Amino acid sequence: MDAQQRRTENPRAPPVGEPGGDVTSIFIAFGVFAAIAALVMFPSSLVHQVPEGHVGAYWRGGALLNIITEPGFHLKLPFITNYEPVQVTLQTDQVKDIPCGTKGGVMITFEKIEVVNRLRKDYVYDTLLNYGVNYDNTWIYDKIHHEINQFCSSHSLQQVYIDIFDQIDERMKEALQADCTRYAPGIEIISVRVTKPKIPESVRRNFEQMEEERTKVLIAIEKQRVAEKEAETKKIMAISEAEKNANVSMIHMQQKLTEKDSSRREADIENQMYLDRQKSLADADYYRVLREAEANKLKLTPEFLELKFIDAIARNTKMFFGDKVPNMVLDQRLLGNFLNHPTKEKSDNGNVEMATDS
């Protein structure tokens, strides 16, 4: 140990002419020449490029290095360090020809199932350490086969092919994501697209016939619904037309009643005006007659009667020619007070003489 420590503390280079120094120089020169030759002949073994959307993962002697490089040019030791680009953007894995048996024992085949997934950059090292570069074989391809067989074995052909076919995508996505979240959290399942499975030809014909019959039934139901809708529409239109006519008739009737009422009121007003006018005329005539009667009563005095008598006698004077003059008969009713009162007054005054023809 002491001699080794002394050799370490006091190294001594071999002289130029000694064999050990020549061998070391030869090895160094050979290494430099080999590196230059490898760089010239195999440039990718020293310089490599990580494409966009990927990261670089490295193995040295089969052991995964905890080194993740970004896109661009990088250096590595040739023939010692291995490099693999790992995609960290969206990628679509296609799983083809997946056979499965339904609950009723019918064998069907899914021609293609597409799984859109992504590996998170933060989990690249852990995922590659646990499952390798082909991690998608374990958690995408093999898992899809398993989940599809599990699904088919618990459902009938009718359900798988028709009834709940639209739910297969979401169920596969949930199943894959559940296991990836538990065991490989770096894998993110974006979506799953499942194509229609291939079924036996005889079963397919039966389904087509069933679909044709169902289509006929649906068409008949739709025709019946359309006919009912048309009948209902016609009924609504008829009711609407009847209501419109009834409303128009009511409006016309109301208009006629209004006109009749207006005419009646106008006639009543005219009648009332006529009655008032006739009453006014009658009252005027009555008042005139009454006033005339009162005037006549005041006017029929003995003097006025005498004047009227004399005027009447004067107007009825006749001329007679002959031997005999007819007797003049005087009506006592015409004379009245004239024979009694005026004659007496006149006889007293001696102004009038009465002569009678014998």
Short mmCIF file of C-alpha atoms in Angstrom, two decimals, residues 41-289:
data_model
loop_
_atom_site.label_atom_id
_atom_site.label_comp_id
_atom_site.label_asym_id
_atom_site.label_seq_id
_atom_site.Cartn_x
_atom_site.Cartn_y
_atom_site.Cartn_z
CA MET A 41 -18.29 7.32 -41.79
CA PHE A 42 -21.13 7.31 -39.26
CA PRO A 43 -21.96 10.92 -38.38
CA SER A 44 -25.31 9.90 -36.82
CA SER A 45 -23.50 7.90 -34.14
CA LEU A 46 -22.10 11.11 -32.67
CA VAL A 47 -24.51 13.90 -33.66
CA HIS A 48 -28.25 13.26 -33.73
CA GLN A 49 -31.38 15.36 -34.18
CA VAL A 50 -34.52 15.27 -32.03
CA PRO A 51 -37.52 16.21 -34.23
CA GLU A 52 -40.18 18.68 -33.18
CA GLY A 53 -42.96 17.14 -31.09
CA HIS A 54 -40.54 14.58 -29.62
CA VAL A 55 -38.02 14.36 -26.83
CA GLY A 56 -34.77 12.39 -26.79
CA ALA A 57 -34.34 9.35 -24.50
CA TYR A 58 -30.92 7.72 -24.00
CA TRP A 59 -29.63 4.29 -23.00
CA ARG A 60 -26.05 3.54 -22.12
CA GLY A 61 -25.11 -0.07 -21.90
CA GLY A 62 -28.81 -0.95 -21.89
CA ALA A 63 -29.56 1.26 -18.88
CA LEU A 64 -32.01 4.14 -19.30
CA LEU A 65 -30.35 7.47 -18.53
CA ASN A 66 -32.26 10.09 -16.60
CA ILE A 67 -31.64 12.54 -19.43
CA ILE A 68 -34.44 13.95 -21.61
CA THR A 69 -33.44 16.33 -24.40
CA GLU A 70 -35.58 18.86 -26.25
CA PRO A 71 -35.93 19.07 -30.05
CA GLY A 72 -32.74 20.06 -31.88
CA PHE A 73 -29.16 18.76 -32.44
CA HIS A 74 -27.39 16.89 -29.64
CA LEU A 75 -24.16 14.89 -29.09
CA LYS A 76 -23.77 11.37 -27.72
CA LEU A 77 -21.00 8.82 -27.38
CA PRO A 78 -20.93 6.66 -30.51
CA PHE A 79 -21.43 2.90 -30.08
CA ILE A 80 -21.91 3.41 -26.33
CA THR A 81 -25.01 5.55 -25.94
CA ASN A 82 -28.22 4.67 -27.76
CA TYR A 83 -30.89 7.25 -28.57
CA GLU A 84 -34.64 7.02 -29.29
CA PRO A 85 -37.06 9.89 -30.10
CA VAL A 86 -40.27 9.70 -28.06
CA GLN A 87 -43.37 11.51 -29.32
CA VAL A 88 -45.03 13.77 -26.76
CA THR A 89 -47.73 15.28 -29.04
CA LEU A 90 -51.07 13.76 -30.05
CA GLN A 91 -50.75 10.45 -31.82
CA THR A 92 -53.32 7.98 -33.15
CA ASP A 93 -52.81 4.27 -32.62
CA GLN A 94 -54.85 1.98 -34.87
CA VAL A 95 -55.78 -1.41 -33.49
CA LYS A 96 -57.00 -3.68 -36.30
CA ASP A 97 -58.87 -6.98 -36.58
CA ILE A 98 -60.12 -7.47 -33.02
CA PRO A 99 -62.20 -10.66 -32.71
CA CYS A 100 -64.67 -11.08 -29.90
CA GLY A 101 -67.63 -13.26 -28.97
CA THR A 102 -70.97 -11.86 -27.88
CA LYS A 103 -73.06 -13.04 -24.98
CA GLY A 104 -75.06 -15.27 -27.32
CA GLY A 105 -71.93 -16.91 -28.77
CA VAL A 106 -71.81 -15.04 -32.11
CA MET A 107 -68.26 -14.20 -33.26
CA ILE A 108 -67.80 -10.71 -34.61
CA THR A 109 -64.73 -8.70 -35.62
CA PHE A 110 -63.92 -5.04 -35.19
CA GLU A 111 -61.87 -4.11 -38.24
CA LYS A 112 -60.34 -0.97 -36.77
CA ILE A 113 -60.34 0.97 -33.52
CA GLU A 114 -58.46 4.26 -33.34
CA VAL A 115 -57.12 5.54 -30.02
CA VAL A 116 -55.97 9.16 -29.85
CA ASN A 117 -53.49 9.50 -26.98
CA ARG A 118 -50.60 11.58 -25.72
CA LEU A 119 -47.57 10.95 -23.45
CA ARG A 120 -46.90 13.79 -21.08
CA LYS A 121 -43.39 15.15 -21.21
CA ASP A 122 -42.96 15.09 -17.42
CA TYR A 123 -43.67 11.34 -17.33
CA VAL A 124 -41.47 10.23 -20.24
CA TYR A 125 -38.66 8.88 -18.06
CA ASP A 126 -40.97 7.00 -15.64
CA THR A 127 -43.06 5.52 -18.47
CA LEU A 128 -40.01 4.34 -20.45
CA LEU A 129 -38.39 2.99 -17.29
CA ASN A 130 -41.45 0.88 -16.45
CA TYR A 131 -42.83 -0.07 -19.86
CA GLY A 132 -40.13 0.69 -22.45
CA VAL A 133 -40.34 2.56 -25.73
CA ASN A 134 -43.26 0.42 -26.89
CA TYR A 135 -45.39 1.34 -23.90
CA ASP A 136 -48.42 1.70 -26.17
CA ASN A 137 -48.36 -2.03 -26.90
CA THR A 138 -49.16 -2.68 -23.26
CA TRP A 139 -51.61 0.12 -22.55
CA ILE A 140 -53.21 0.69 -25.98
CA TYR A 141 -53.08 -2.36 -28.27
CA ASP A 142 -53.29 -5.15 -25.73
CA LYS A 143 -55.69 -3.19 -23.50
CA ILE A 144 -58.10 -2.54 -26.38
CA HIS A 145 -58.27 -6.25 -27.17
CA HIS A 146 -59.01 -7.01 -23.54
CA GLU A 147 -61.66 -4.33 -23.08
CA ILE A 148 -63.45 -5.16 -26.33
CA ASN A 149 -63.67 -8.83 -25.40
CA GLN A 150 -64.93 -7.92 -21.93
CA PHE A 151 -67.59 -5.69 -23.43
CA CYS A 152 -68.76 -8.18 -26.05
CA SER A 153 -68.96 -11.09 -23.58
CA SER A 154 -71.41 -9.18 -21.39
CA HIS A 155 -73.72 -7.94 -24.17
CA SER A 156 -75.82 -9.54 -26.89
CA LEU A 157 -75.29 -9.06 -30.59
CA GLN A 158 -78.33 -6.79 -30.78
CA GLN A 159 -76.86 -4.54 -28.12
CA VAL A 160 -73.32 -4.50 -29.53
CA TYR A 161 -74.35 -4.00 -33.14
CA ILE A 162 -77.33 -1.66 -32.74
CA ASP A 163 -78.67 -0.71 -29.33
CA ILE A 164 -75.61 0.55 -27.46
CA PHE A 165 -73.07 0.75 -30.26
CA ASP A 166 -72.94 4.52 -29.83
CA GLN A 167 -71.73 4.04 -26.25
CA ILE A 168 -68.73 1.83 -27.03
CA ASP A 169 -66.42 4.78 -27.78
CA GLU A 170 -67.01 6.43 -24.44
CA ARG A 171 -66.82 3.16 -22.50
CA MET A 172 -63.50 2.19 -24.11
CA LYS A 173 -62.08 5.64 -23.39
CA GLU A 174 -63.13 5.47 -19.73
CA ALA A 175 -61.73 1.93 -19.30
CA LEU A 176 -58.35 2.78 -20.89
CA GLN A 177 -58.00 6.04 -19.00
CA ALA A 178 -58.85 4.41 -15.66
CA ASP A 179 -56.04 1.83 -15.94
CA CYS A 180 -53.55 4.35 -17.39
CA THR A 181 -54.27 6.80 -14.57
CA ARG A 182 -53.64 4.04 -12.05
CA TYR A 183 -50.57 2.35 -13.53
CA ALA A 184 -49.16 4.73 -16.17
CA PRO A 185 -50.26 8.27 -15.27
CA GLY A 186 -48.21 9.82 -18.07
CA ILE A 187 -50.52 8.38 -20.77
CA GLU A 188 -53.56 10.55 -21.56
CA ILE A 189 -56.42 9.04 -23.61
CA ILE A 190 -58.03 11.79 -25.70
CA SER A 191 -60.67 9.84 -27.63
CA VAL A 192 -61.56 6.40 -29.02
CA ARG A 193 -63.20 5.79 -32.40
CA VAL A 194 -64.79 2.38 -32.99
CA THR A 195 -65.90 1.22 -36.43
CA LYS A 196 -68.94 -0.95 -37.05
CA PRO A 197 -68.06 -4.60 -36.41
CA LYS A 198 -68.27 -7.32 -39.04
CA ILE A 199 -70.96 -9.89 -38.31
CA PRO A 200 -71.85 -13.17 -40.06
CA GLU A 201 -73.60 -12.71 -43.39
CA SER A 202 -76.75 -14.59 -42.35
CA VAL A 203 -77.09 -12.50 -39.23
CA ARG A 204 -76.47 -9.34 -41.23
CA ARG A 205 -79.29 -10.25 -43.65
CA ASN A 206 -81.61 -10.83 -40.72
CA PHE A 207 -80.69 -7.45 -39.30
CA GLU A 208 -81.29 -5.82 -42.68
CA GLN A 209 -84.72 -7.46 -42.94
CA MET A 210 -85.52 -6.37 -39.41
CA GLU A 211 -84.40 -2.88 -40.26
CA GLU A 212 -86.54 -2.86 -43.39
CA GLU A 213 -89.59 -3.97 -41.43
CA ARG A 214 -88.87 -1.44 -38.75
CA THR A 215 -88.48 1.22 -41.41
CA LYS A 216 -91.84 0.27 -42.92
CA VAL A 217 -93.46 0.47 -39.50
CA LEU A 218 -91.85 3.83 -38.88
CA ILE A 219 -93.01 5.06 -42.27
CA ALA A 220 -96.56 3.88 -41.56
CA ILE A 221 -96.49 5.53 -38.14
CA GLU A 222 -95.13 8.71 -39.67
CA LYS A 223 -97.84 8.68 -42.37
CA GLN A 224 -100.49 8.18 -39.71
CA ARG A 225 -99.00 11.00 -37.69
CA VAL A 226 -98.95 13.24 -40.76
CA ALA A 227 -102.58 12.37 -41.54
CA GLU A 228 -103.60 13.09 -37.96
CA LYS A 229 -101.69 16.33 -38.09
CA GLU A 230 -103.39 17.31 -41.34
CA ALA A 231 -106.82 16.42 -39.93
CA GLU A 232 -106.07 18.39 -36.81
CA THR A 233 -104.89 21.30 -38.94
CA LYS A 234 -108.07 21.18 -41.04
CA LYS A 235 -110.17 21.02 -37.87
CA ILE A 236 -108.35 24.00 -36.41
CA MET A 237 -108.80 25.88 -39.69
CA ALA A 238 -112.53 25.02 -39.80
CA ILE A 239 -112.99 26.10 -36.20
CA SER A 240 -111.08 29.27 -36.90
CA GLU A 241 -113.19 29.96 -40.00
CA ALA A 242 -116.42 29.30 -38.08
CA GLU A 243 -115.30 31.55 -35.26
CA LYS A 244 -114.37 34.22 -37.78
CA ASN A 245 -117.78 33.97 -39.48
CA ALA A 246 -119.53 34.01 -36.12
CA ASN A 247 -117.56 37.07 -35.08
CA VAL A 248 -118.36 38.76 -38.42
CA SER A 249 -122.07 37.90 -38.03
CA MET A 250 -122.04 39.19 -34.48
CA ILE A 251 -120.35 42.38 -35.62
CA HIS A 252 -122.93 42.83 -38.40
CA MET A 253 -125.78 42.12 -36.00
CA GLN A 254 -124.35 44.55 -33.49
CA GLN A 255 -123.99 47.10 -36.25
CA LYS A 256 -127.62 46.61 -37.32
CA LEU A 257 -128.80 46.81 -33.73
CA THR A 258 -126.79 49.98 -33.30
CA GLU A 259 -128.32 51.42 -36.48
CA LYS A 260 -131.84 50.42 -35.36
CA ASP A 261 -131.27 51.90 -31.95
CA SER A 262 -129.96 55.08 -33.53
CA SER A 263 -133.00 55.20 -35.84
CA ARG A 264 -135.36 54.60 -32.93
CA ARG A 265 -133.73 57.31 -30.90
CA GLU A 266 -133.91 59.65 -33.88
CA ALA A 267 -137.62 58.82 -34.37
CA ASP A 268 -138.26 59.33 -30.67
CA ILE A 269 -136.54 62.70 -30.85
CA GLU A 270 -138.52 63.67 -33.96
CA ASN A 271 -141.79 62.50 -32.35
CA GLN A 272 -140.99 64.38 -29.21
CA MET A 273 -140.16 67.45 -31.25
CA TYR A 274 -143.46 67.08 -33.21
CA LEU A 275 -145.43 66.61 -30.00
CA ASP A 276 -143.74 69.60 -28.46
CA ARG A 277 -144.43 71.66 -31.59
CA GLN A 278 -148.10 70.58 -31.77
CA LYS A 279 -148.49 71.18 -28.09
CA SER A 280 -147.00 74.61 -28.53
CA LEU A 281 -149.37 75.29 -31.46
CA ALA A 282 -152.37 74.00 -29.49
CA ASP A 283 -151.36 76.07 -26.51
CA ALA A 284 -150.95 79.06 -28.82
CA ASP A 285 -154.41 78.47 -30.43
CA TYR A 286 -155.97 77.99 -27.05
CA TYR A 287 -154.36 81.14 -25.78
CA ARG A 288 -155.43 83.02 -28.95
CA VAL A 289 -159.03 81.79 -28.73
#
